[in-house]
Short mmCIF file of C-alpha atoms in Angstrom, two decimals:
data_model
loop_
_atom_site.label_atom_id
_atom_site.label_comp_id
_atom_site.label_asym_id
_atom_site.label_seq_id
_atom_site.Cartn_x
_atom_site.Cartn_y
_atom_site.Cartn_z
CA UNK A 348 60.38 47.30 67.84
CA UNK A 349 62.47 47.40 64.26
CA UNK A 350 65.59 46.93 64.46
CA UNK A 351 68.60 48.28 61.91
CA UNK A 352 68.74 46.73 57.92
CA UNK A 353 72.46 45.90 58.69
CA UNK A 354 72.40 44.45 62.10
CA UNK A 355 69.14 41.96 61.50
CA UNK A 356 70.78 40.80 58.52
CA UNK A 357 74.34 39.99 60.40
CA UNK A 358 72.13 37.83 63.11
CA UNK A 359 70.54 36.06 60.19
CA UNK A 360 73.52 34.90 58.36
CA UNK A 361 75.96 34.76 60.95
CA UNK A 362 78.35 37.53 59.90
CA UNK A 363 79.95 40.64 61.02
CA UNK A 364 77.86 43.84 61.43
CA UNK A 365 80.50 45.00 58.75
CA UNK A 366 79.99 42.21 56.44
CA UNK A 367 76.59 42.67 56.50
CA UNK A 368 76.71 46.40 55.66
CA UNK A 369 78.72 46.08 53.13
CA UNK A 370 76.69 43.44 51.23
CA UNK A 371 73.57 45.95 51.79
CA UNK A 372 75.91 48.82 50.33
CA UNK A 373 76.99 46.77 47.15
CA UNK A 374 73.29 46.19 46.79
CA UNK A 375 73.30 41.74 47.01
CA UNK A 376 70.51 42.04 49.82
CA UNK A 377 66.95 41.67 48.90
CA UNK A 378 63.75 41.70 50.54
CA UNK A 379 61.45 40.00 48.04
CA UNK A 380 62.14 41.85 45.02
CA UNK A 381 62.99 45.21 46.77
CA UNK A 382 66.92 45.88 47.23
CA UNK A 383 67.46 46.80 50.66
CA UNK A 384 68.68 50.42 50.16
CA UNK A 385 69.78 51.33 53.46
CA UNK A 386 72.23 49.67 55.41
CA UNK A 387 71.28 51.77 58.71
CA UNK A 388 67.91 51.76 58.07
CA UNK A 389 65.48 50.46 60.78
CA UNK A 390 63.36 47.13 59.32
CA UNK A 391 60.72 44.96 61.03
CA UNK A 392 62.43 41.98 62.97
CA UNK A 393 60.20 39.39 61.37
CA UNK A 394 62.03 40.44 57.93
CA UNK A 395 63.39 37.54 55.95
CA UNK A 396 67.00 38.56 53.82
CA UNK A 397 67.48 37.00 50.10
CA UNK A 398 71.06 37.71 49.88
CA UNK A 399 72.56 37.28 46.26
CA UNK A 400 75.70 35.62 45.56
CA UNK A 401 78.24 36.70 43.53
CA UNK A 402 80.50 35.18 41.01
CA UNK A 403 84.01 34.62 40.58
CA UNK A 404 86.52 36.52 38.78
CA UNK A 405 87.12 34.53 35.76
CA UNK A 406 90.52 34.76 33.99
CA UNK A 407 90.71 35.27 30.17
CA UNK A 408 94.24 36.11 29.39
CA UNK A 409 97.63 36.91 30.75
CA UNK A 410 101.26 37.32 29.57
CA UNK A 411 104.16 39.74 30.79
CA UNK A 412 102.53 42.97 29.52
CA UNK A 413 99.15 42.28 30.38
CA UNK A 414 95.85 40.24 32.85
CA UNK A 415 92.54 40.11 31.32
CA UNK A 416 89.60 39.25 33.19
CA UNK A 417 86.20 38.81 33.19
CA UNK A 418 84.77 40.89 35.55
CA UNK A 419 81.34 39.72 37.73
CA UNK A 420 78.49 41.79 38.81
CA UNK A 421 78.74 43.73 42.08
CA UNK A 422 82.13 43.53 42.29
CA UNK A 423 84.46 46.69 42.17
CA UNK A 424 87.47 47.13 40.15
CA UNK A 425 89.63 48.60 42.41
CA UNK A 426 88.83 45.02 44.56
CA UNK A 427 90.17 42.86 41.50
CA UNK A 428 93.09 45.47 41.14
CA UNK A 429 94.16 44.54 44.63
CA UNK A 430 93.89 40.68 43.50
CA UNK A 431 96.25 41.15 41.28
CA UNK A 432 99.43 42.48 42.76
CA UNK A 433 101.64 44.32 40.90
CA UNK A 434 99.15 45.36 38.05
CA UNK A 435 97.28 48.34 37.32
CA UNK A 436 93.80 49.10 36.04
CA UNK A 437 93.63 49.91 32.42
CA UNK A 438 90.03 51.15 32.37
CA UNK A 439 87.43 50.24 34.55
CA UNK A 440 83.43 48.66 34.63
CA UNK A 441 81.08 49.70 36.66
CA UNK A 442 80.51 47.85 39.91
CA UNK A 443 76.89 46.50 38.60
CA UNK A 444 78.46 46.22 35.10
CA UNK A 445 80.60 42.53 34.30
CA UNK A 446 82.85 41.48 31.84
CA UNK A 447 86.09 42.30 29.96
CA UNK A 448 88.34 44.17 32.60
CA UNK A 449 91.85 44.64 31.54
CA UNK A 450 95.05 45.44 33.85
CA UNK A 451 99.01 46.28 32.73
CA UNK A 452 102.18 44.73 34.32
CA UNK A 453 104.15 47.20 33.12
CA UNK A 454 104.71 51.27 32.45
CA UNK A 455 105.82 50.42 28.88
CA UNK A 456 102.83 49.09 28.12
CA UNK A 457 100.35 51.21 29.93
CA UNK A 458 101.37 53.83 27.98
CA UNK A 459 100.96 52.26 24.69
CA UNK A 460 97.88 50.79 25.56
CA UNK A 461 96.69 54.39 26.85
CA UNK A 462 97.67 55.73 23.90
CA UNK A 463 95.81 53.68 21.79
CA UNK A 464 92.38 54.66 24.35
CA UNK A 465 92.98 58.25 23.83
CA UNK A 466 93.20 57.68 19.85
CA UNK A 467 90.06 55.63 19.71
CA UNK A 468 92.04 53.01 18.65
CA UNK A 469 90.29 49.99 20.69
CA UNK A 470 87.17 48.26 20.25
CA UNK A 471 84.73 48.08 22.52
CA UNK A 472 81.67 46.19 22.45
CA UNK A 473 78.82 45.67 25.06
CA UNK A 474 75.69 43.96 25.39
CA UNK A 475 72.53 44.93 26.98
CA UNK A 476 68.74 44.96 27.88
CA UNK A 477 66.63 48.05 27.72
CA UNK A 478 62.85 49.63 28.67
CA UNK A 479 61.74 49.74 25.03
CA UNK A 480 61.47 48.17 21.39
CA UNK A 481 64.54 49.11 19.79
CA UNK A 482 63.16 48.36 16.22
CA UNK A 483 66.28 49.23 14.39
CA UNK A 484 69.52 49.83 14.27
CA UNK A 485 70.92 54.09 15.48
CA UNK A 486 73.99 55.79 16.26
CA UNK A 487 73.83 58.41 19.32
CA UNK A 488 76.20 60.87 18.49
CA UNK A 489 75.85 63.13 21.50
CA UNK A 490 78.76 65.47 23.79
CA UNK A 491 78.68 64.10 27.67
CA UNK A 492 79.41 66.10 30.29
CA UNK A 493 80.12 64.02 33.90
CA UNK A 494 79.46 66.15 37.00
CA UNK A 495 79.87 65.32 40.68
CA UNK A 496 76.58 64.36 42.44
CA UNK A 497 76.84 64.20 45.94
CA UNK A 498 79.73 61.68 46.27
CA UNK A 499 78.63 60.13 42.83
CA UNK A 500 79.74 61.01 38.98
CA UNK A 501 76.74 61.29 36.70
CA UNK A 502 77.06 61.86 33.34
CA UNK A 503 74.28 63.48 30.85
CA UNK A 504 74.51 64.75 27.25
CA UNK A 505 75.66 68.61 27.16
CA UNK A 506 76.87 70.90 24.30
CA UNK A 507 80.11 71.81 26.12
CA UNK A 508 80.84 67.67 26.79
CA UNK A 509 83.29 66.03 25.11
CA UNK A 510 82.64 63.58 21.83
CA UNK A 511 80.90 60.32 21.94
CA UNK A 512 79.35 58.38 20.32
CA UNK A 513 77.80 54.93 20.68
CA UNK A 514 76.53 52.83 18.09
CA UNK A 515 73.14 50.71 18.91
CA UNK A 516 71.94 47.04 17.16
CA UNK A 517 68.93 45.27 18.85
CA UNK A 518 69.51 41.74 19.14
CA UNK A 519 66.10 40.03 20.58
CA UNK A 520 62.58 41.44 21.59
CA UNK A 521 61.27 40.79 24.35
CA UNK A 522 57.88 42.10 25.71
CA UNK A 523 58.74 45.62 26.43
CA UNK A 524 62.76 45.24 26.58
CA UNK A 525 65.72 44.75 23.92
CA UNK A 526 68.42 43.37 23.99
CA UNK A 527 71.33 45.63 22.44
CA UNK A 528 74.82 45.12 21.52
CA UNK A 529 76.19 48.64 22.06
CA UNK A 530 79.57 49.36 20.14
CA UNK A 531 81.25 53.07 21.67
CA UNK A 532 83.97 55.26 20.35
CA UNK A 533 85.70 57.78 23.02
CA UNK A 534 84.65 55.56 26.11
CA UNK A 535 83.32 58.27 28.47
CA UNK A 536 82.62 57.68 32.00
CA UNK A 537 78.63 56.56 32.11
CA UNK A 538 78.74 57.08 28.15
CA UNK A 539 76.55 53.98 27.27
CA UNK A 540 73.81 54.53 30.28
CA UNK A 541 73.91 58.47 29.55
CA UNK A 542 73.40 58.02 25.70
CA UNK A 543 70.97 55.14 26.81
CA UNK A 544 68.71 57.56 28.75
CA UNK A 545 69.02 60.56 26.37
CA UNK A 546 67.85 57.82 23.62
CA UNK A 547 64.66 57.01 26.10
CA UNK A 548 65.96 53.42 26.14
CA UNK A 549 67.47 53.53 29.83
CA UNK A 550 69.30 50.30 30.73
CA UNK A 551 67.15 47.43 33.32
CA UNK A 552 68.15 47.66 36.33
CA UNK A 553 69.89 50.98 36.41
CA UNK A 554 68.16 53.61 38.44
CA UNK A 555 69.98 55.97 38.52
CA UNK A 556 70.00 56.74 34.66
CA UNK A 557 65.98 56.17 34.23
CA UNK A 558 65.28 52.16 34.18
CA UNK A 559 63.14 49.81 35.93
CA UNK A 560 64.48 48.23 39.20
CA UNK A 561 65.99 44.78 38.59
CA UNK A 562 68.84 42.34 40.14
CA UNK A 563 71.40 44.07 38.74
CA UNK A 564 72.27 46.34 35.96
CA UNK A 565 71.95 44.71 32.32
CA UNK A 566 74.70 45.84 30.46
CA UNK A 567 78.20 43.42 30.24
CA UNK A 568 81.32 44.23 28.22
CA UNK A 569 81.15 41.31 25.76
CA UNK A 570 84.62 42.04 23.39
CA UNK A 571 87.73 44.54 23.67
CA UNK A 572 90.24 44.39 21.19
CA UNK A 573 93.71 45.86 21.81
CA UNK A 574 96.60 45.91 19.78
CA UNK A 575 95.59 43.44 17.68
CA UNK A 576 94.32 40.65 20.32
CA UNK A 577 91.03 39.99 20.80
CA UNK A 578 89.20 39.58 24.35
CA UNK A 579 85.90 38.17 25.13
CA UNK A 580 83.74 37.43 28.20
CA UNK A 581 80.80 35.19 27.70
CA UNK A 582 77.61 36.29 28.67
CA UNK A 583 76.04 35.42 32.04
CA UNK A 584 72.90 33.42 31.95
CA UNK A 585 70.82 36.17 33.18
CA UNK A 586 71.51 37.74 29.62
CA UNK A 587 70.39 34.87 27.58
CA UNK A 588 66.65 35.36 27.97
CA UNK A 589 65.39 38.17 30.11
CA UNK A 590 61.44 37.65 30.84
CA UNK A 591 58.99 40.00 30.22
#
C-alpha cells in the first residue's frame, strides 16, 4: 500500500507533515536523482528520501540606506525580506537562483535606487551553465513579454514585450554545457532564462524554460553595482566545475 510523498518523508526525518511538504514544494527532496515533484503524491513505503540542505544567508554589506546579501539556492526572497525587519526588497532572485540580493532601509533611498533600475543605470552580472557549446561571445537583443501561467509568471520573447537585452561570454566548456557570464540591461522578470531558451542554450536545471533536470538551477547573480558601490557574491562550489 503507498503511502503520500509528504507524509513518508515526515516519518523518515522526524518532522512535521508541514515541514515535510514544504521541503517537497521548494524542491530539496530527492529520490535518487529524481526531485520528488509532488508533495501529495502517493510513493512506495520502502522509498528512501535524499533531502538537500540549504545554505545560509550570507551578509555582504550594510549601512543606514542599505543590506546586501548573498542570497542561497531554494530560498525565497520574500523569506530573507522577513529576516530583515524593517527593510524592503529592492529586486528580487529567483527561488532556485543565489546570490547578490539587495534590500533598502529607507524611502529616500528606494527611490533613488529605483530610479537608477528604471534608467538602466545598474550593473548586473550573472553566471551560469547551459545545454550547449557556446563557442563565442552574442548579444540577445529580444522584447519579453511575461504572462500568467496557471499561478506561475513565464516569460518568452514577443514583438509587443518590452526591451531587453542580455549580453552572453562563455567562460569554460564542458562536455555538452557552458559556463556563461550573462551581463543584462532592463532586468525583466525571467529575462536571462527566456533569452536563454529563445537562444537554444536553456539554463541546467531549469525546466521550466527548456533544460535538463539537475539539483538546482545554474544561474547565480555574481556582481551588482549601484550608485557607485560594488557588490559581489562568490560562487558556490557547485559552479566551479560542473561534470559532464
Amino acid at each position: 500500500m503507498k503511502e503520500k510523498a509528504y507524509k513518508l518523508l515526515s516519518a523518515q526525518e522526524g518532522i512535521s507533515n508541514s515541514e515535510a511538504k514544504s521541503l517537497i514544494d521548494r524542491g530539496l527532496v530527492y529520490v535518487g536523482n529524481s526531485k520528488v515533484m509532488i508533495a501529495r503524491g502517493e510513493i512506495s513505503p520502502k522509498t528512501s528520501f535524499i533531502v538537500q540542505k540549504v545554505e545560509k544567508v550570507r551578509p555582504i554589506f550594510e549601512n543606514d540606506d542599505l543590506i546586501v546579501v548573498d542570497k542561497p539556492a531554494f530560498v525565497n526572497s520574500d523569506e530573507i525580506e522577513r529576516q530583515f525587519k524593517g527593510s524592503q526588497l529592492l529586486h528580487r532572485l529567483d527561488r532556485e537562483t543565489s546570490g547578490v540580493l539587495m534590500l533598502v532601509k529607507n524611502e529616500e533611498f528606494r527611490l533613488k535606487a529605483i530610479s537608477a533600475f528604471k534608467k538602466d543605470e545598474v550593473y548586473k552580472e550573472y553566471v551560469a551553465w547551459v545545454d550547449g557549446i557556446v563557442s563565442e561571445p552574442f548579444i540577445i537583443d529580444q522584447p519579453l513579454i511575461t504572462e500568467k501561467v496557471g499561478n506561475k509568471a513565464y516569460t518568452k520573447v514577443a514583438k509587443k514585450g518590452k526591451p531587453a537585452i542580455t549580453e552572453v561570454t562563455p567562460l569554460i566548456v564542458s562536455g555538452k554545457k557552458t559556463k556563461v557570464q550573462l551581463i543584462i540591461h532592463h532586468g525583466r522578470t525571467h529575462q536571462i532564462r527566456a533569452h536563454l531558451k529563445y537562444a537554444q542554450f536553456p539554463i541546467v536545471g531549469d525546466e521550466s524554460y527548456g533544460g535538463r533536470q539537475s539539483k538546482r538551477v545554474m544561474l547565480h547573480a555574481r556582481k551588482v553595482i549601484l550608485m557607485g558601490r560594488t557588490f559581489e557574491a562568490q560562487e558556490p562550489k557547485v559552479f566551479d566545475h560542473f561534470g559532464n
